[in-house]
mmCIF file of C-alpha atoms in Angstrom:
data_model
loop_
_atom_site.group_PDB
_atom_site.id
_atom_site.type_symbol
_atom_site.label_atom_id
_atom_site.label_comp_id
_atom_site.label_asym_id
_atom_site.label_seq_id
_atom_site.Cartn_x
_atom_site.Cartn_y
_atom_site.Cartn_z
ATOM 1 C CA UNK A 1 -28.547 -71.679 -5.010
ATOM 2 C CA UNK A 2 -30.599 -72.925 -7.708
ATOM 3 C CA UNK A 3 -30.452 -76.624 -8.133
ATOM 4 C CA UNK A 4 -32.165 -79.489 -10.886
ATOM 5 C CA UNK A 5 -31.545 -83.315 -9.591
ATOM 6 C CA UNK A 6 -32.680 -86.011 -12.392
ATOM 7 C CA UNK A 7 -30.418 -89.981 -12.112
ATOM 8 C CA UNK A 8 -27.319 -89.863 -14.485
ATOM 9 C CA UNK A 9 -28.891 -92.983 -16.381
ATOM 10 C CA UNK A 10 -31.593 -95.560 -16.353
ATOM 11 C CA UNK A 11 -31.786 -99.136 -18.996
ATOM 12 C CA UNK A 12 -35.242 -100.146 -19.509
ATOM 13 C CA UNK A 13 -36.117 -102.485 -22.185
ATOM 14 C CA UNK A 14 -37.593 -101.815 -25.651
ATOM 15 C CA UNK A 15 -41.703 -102.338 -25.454
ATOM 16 C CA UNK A 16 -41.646 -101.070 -21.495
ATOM 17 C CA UNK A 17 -42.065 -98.161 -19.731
ATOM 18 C CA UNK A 18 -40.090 -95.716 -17.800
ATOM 19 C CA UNK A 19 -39.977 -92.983 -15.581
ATOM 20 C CA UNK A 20 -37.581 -90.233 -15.592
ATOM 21 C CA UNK A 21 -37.881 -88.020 -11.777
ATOM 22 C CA UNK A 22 -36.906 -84.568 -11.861
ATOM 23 C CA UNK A 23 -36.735 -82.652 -8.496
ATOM 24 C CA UNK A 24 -35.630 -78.888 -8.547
ATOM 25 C CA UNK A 25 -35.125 -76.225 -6.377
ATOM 26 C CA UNK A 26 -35.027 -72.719 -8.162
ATOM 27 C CA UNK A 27 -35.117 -69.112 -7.631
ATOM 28 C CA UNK A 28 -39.342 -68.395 -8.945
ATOM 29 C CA UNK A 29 -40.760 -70.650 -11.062
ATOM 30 C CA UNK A 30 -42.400 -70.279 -14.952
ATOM 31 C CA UNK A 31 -42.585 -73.790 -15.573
ATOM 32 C CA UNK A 32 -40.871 -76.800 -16.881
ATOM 33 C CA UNK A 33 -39.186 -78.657 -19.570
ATOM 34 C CA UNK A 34 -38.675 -81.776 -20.483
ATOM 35 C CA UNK A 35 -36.422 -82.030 -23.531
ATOM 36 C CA UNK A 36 -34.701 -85.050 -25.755
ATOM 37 C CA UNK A 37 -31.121 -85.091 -27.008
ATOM 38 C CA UNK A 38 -29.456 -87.501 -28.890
ATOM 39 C CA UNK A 39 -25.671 -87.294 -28.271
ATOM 40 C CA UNK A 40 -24.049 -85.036 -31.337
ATOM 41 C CA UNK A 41 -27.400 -83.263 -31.158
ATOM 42 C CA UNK A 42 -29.226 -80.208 -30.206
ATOM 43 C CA UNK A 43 -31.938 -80.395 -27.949
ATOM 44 C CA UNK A 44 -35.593 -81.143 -29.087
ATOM 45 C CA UNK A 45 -38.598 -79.869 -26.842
ATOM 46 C CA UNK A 46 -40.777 -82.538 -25.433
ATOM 47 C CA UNK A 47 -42.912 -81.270 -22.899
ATOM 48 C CA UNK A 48 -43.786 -78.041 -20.726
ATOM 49 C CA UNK A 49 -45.700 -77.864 -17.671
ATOM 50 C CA UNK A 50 -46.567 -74.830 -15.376
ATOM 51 C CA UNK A 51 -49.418 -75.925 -13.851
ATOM 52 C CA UNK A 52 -49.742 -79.424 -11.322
ATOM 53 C CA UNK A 53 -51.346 -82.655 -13.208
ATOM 54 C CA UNK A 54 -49.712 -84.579 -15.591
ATOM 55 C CA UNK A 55 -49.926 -83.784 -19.579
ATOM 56 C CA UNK A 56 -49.770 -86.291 -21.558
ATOM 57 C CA UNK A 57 -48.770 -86.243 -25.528
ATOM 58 C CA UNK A 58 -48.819 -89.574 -27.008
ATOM 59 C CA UNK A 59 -46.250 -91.933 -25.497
ATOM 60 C CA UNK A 60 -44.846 -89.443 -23.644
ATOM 61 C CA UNK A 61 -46.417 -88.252 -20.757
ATOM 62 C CA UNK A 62 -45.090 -85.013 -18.338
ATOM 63 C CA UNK A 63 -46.102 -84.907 -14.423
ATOM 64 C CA UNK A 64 -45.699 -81.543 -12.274
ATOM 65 C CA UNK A 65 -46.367 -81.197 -8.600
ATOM 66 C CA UNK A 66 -44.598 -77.247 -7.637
ATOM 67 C CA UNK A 67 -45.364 -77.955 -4.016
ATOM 68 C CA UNK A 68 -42.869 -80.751 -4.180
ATOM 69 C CA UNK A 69 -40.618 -79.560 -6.132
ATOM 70 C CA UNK A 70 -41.013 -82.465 -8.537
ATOM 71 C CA UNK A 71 -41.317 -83.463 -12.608
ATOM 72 C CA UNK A 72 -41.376 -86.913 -13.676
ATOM 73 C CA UNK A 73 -41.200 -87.580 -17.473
ATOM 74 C CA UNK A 74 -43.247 -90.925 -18.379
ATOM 75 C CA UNK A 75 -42.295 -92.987 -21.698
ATOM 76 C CA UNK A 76 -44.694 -95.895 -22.759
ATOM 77 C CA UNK A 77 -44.036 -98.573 -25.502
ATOM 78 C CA UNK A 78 -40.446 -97.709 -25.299
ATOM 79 C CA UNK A 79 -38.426 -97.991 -28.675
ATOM 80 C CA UNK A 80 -34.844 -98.253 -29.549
ATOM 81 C CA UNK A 81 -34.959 -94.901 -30.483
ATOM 82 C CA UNK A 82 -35.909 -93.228 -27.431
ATOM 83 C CA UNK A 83 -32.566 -94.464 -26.622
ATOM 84 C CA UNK A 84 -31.073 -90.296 -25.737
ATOM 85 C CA UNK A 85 -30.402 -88.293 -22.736
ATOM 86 C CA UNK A 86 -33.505 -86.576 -21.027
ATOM 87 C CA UNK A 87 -32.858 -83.153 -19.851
ATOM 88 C CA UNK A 88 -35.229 -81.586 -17.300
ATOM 89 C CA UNK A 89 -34.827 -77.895 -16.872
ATOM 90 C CA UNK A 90 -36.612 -75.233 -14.794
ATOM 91 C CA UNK A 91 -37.447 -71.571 -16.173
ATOM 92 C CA UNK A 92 -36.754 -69.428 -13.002
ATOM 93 C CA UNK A 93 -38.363 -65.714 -11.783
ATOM 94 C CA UNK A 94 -35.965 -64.234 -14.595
ATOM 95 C CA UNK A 95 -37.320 -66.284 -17.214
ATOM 96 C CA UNK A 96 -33.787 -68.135 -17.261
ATOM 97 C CA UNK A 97 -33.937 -71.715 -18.170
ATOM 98 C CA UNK A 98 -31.925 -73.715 -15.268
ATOM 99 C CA UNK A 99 -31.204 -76.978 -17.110
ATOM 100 C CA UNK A 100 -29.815 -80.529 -15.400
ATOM 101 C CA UNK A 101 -27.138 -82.271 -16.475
ATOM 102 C CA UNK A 102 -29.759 -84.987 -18.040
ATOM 103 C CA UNK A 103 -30.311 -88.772 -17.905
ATOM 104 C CA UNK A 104 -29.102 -91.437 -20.256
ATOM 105 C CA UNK A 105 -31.599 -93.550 -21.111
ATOM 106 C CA UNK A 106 -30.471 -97.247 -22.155
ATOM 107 C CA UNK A 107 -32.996 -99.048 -24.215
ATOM 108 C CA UNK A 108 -32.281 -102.842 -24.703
ATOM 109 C CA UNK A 109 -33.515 -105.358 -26.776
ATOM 110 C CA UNK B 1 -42.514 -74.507 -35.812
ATOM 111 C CA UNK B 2 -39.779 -72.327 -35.620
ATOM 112 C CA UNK B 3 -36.393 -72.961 -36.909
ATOM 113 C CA UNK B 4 -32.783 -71.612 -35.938
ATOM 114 C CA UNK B 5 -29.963 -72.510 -37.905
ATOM 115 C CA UNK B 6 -26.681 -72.975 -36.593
ATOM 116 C CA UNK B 7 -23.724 -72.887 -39.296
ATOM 117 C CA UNK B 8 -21.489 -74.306 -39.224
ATOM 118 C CA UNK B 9 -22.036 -77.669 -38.046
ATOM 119 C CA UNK B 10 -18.173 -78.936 -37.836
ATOM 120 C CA UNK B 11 -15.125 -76.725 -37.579
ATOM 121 C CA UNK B 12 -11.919 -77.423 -36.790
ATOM 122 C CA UNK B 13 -9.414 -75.214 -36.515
ATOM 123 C CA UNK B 14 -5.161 -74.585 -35.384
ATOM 124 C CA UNK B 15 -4.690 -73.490 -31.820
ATOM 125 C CA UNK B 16 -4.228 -69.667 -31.510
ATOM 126 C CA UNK B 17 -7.250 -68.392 -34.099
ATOM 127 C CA UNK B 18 -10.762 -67.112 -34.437
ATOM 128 C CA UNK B 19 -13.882 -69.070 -35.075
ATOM 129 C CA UNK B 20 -17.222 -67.294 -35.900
ATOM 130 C CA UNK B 21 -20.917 -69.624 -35.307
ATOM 131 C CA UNK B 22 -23.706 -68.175 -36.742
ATOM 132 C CA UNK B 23 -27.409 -68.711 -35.288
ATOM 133 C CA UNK B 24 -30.317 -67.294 -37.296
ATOM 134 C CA UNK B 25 -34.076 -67.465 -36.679
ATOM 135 C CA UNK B 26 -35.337 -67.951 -39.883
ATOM 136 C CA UNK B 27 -39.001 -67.632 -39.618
ATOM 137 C CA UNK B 28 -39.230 -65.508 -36.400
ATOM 138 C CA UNK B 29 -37.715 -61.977 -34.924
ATOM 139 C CA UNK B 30 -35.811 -63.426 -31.873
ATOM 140 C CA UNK B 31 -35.698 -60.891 -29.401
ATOM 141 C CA UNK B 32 -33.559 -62.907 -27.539
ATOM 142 C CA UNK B 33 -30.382 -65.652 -28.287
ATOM 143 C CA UNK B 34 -28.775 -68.040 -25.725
ATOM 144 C CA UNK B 35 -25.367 -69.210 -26.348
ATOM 145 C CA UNK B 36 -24.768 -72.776 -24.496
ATOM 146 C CA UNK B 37 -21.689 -75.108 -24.543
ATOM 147 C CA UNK B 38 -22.047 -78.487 -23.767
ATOM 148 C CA UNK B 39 -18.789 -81.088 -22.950
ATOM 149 C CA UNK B 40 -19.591 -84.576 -23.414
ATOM 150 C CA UNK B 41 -21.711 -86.628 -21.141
ATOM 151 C CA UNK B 42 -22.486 -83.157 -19.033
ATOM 152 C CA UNK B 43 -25.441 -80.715 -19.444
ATOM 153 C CA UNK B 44 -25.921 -77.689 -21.589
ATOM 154 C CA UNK B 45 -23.529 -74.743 -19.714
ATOM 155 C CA UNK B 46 -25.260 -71.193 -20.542
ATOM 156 C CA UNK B 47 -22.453 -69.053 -21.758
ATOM 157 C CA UNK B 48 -24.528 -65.997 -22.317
ATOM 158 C CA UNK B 49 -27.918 -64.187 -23.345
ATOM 159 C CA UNK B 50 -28.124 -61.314 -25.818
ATOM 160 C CA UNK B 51 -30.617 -59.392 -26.657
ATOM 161 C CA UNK B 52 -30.720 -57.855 -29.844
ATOM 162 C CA UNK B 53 -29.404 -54.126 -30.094
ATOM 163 C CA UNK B 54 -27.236 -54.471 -26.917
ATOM 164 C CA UNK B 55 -24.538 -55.919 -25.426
ATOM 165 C CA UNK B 56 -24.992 -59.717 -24.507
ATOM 166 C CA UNK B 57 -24.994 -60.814 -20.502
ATOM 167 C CA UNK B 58 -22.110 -63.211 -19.921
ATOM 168 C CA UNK B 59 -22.607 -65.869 -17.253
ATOM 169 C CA UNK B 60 -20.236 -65.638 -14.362
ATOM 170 C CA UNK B 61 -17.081 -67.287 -15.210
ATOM 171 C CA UNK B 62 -17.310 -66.747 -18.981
ATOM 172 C CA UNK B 63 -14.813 -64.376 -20.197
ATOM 173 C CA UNK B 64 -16.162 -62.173 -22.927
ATOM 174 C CA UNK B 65 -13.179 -60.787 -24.347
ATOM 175 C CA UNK B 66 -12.582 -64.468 -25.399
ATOM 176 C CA UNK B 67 -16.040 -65.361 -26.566
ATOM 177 C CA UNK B 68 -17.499 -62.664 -28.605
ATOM 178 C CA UNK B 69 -20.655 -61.999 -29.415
ATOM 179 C CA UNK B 70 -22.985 -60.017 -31.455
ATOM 180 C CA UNK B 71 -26.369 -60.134 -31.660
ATOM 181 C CA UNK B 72 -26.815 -57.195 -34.751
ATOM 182 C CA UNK B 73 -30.358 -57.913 -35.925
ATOM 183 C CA UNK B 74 -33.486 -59.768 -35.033
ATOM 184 C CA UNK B 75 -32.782 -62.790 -37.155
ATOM 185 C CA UNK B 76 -28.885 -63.331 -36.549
ATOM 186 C CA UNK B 77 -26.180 -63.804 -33.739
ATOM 187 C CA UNK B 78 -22.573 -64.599 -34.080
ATOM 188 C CA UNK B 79 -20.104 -66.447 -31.165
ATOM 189 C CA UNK B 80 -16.630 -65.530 -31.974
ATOM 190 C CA UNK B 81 -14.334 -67.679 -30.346
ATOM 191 C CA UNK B 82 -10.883 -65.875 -30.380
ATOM 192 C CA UNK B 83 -7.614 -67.157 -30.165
ATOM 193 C CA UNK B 84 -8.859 -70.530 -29.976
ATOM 194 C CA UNK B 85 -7.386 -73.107 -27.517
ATOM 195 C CA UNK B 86 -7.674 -76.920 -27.239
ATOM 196 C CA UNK B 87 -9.728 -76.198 -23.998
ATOM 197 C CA UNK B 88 -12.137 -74.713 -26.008
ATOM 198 C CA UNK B 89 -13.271 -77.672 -28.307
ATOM 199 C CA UNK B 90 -16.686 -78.272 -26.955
ATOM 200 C CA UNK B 91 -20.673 -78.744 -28.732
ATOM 201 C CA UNK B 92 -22.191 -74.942 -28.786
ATOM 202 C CA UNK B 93 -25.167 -74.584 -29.054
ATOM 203 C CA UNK B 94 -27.835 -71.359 -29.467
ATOM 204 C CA UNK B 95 -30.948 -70.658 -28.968
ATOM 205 C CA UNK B 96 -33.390 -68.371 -29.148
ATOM 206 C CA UNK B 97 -37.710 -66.910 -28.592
ATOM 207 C CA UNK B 98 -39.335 -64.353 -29.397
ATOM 208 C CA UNK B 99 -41.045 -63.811 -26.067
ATOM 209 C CA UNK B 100 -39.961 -63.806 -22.429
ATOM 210 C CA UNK B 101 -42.787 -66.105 -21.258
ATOM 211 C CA UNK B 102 -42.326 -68.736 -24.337
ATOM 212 C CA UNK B 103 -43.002 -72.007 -23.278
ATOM 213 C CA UNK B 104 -40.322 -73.132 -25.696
ATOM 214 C CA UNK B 105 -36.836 -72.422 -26.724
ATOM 215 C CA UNK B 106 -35.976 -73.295 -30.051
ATOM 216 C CA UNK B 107 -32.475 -74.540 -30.583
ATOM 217 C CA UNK B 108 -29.657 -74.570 -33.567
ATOM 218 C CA UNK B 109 -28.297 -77.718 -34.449
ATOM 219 C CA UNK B 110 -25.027 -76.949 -32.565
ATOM 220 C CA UNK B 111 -21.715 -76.806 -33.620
ATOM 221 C CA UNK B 112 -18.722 -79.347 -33.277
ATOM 222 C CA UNK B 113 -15.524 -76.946 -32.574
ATOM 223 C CA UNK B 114 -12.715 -79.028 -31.823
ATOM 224 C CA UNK B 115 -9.440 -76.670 -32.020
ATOM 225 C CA UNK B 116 -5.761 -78.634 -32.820
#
């Protein structure tokens, strides 16, 4: 079966930096997303990688490595507003986006 | 970018009728819609994919006499909810691209159904 892991929640604290792991195990592969949702909200697109290397778009920064099966998504000079759930999600051989249920990202003061 | 807009945002409505959600791509054809529903604190659920012209592909478990949906032109789809239960109050939410290899799906604001 088809399967996205990312942790339920992580608390970091406003000015640091965290990392968000994605692993995923999919029928075919066209990539990966990293998107943000604030609760109430729709998803908003963050990041998409398809090839291995990390891509990196301001403070946020999107690592792929296929052969592992593995995403991380990297926030810098974290803010009180990055306070959302992080959803990782995996577009398989049918062009189907596979989604995970998302991480809850805590920012303190 | 590209927008989709979801309408309504908020809907409530009595146990035993039909709610209609509208998702339009506004400055795109979108060859193809997603229809999601999310319950709280879990991940977007993918109800079903339609592409335009012909009848939408319901996910296993989704029963589409129940949730109804029409996807009549390039630029609009409609969920129908019908004969609405309490069960059914949940966050949907559409989507939709142009292109099967689009490195980005573009996503209505969602809509709050709660059903009473």
């Amino acid at each position: 079966g088809q399967n996205i892991d990312q942790p339920t929640e992580m608390t970091a604290t406003e000015g640091a930096i965290v990392q968000i792991n994605c692993t995923y195990q999919t029928s075919g592969f066209n990539g990966l997303f990293w998107y943000q949702q604030h609760a109430g909200e729709a998803p908003t697109f963050l990041s998409y990688n398809v090839l291995d290397g990390l891509e990196e778009k301001g403070r946020f920064s999107s690592f792929l490595s296929r052969s592992k099966g593995y995403s991380y998504l990297l926030l810098k000079e974290l803010q009180m507003k990055d306070s959302a759930s992080y959803l990782c999600a995996v577009m398989d051989s049918n062009y189907q986006l596979i989604w995970g249920a998302g991480t809850k990202l805590i920012i303190k003061p | 970018g590209a927008v989709v807009s979801q309408h309504p945002s908020r809907v409530i409505c009595k146990s035993g009728t039909s709610v209609k959600i509208e998702c339009r791509s506004l400055d795109f054809q979108a060859t193809t819609m997603f229809w999601y529903r999310q319950f709280p604190k879990q991940s977007l659920m993918l109800m079903a994919t339609s592409n335009e012209g012909s009848k939408a592909t319901y996910e296993q478990g989704v029963e589409k006499d129940k949730f109804l949906i029409n996807h009549a032109s390039l630029t609009l789809s409609t969920l129908t909810v019908t004969s609405a239960h309490p069960e059914d109050s949940s966050f949907y939410i559409c989507s939709a691209r142009w292109d099967r290899g689009q490195t980005e799906a573009f996503f209505g604001q969602g809509t709050r159904l709660t059903v009473v």
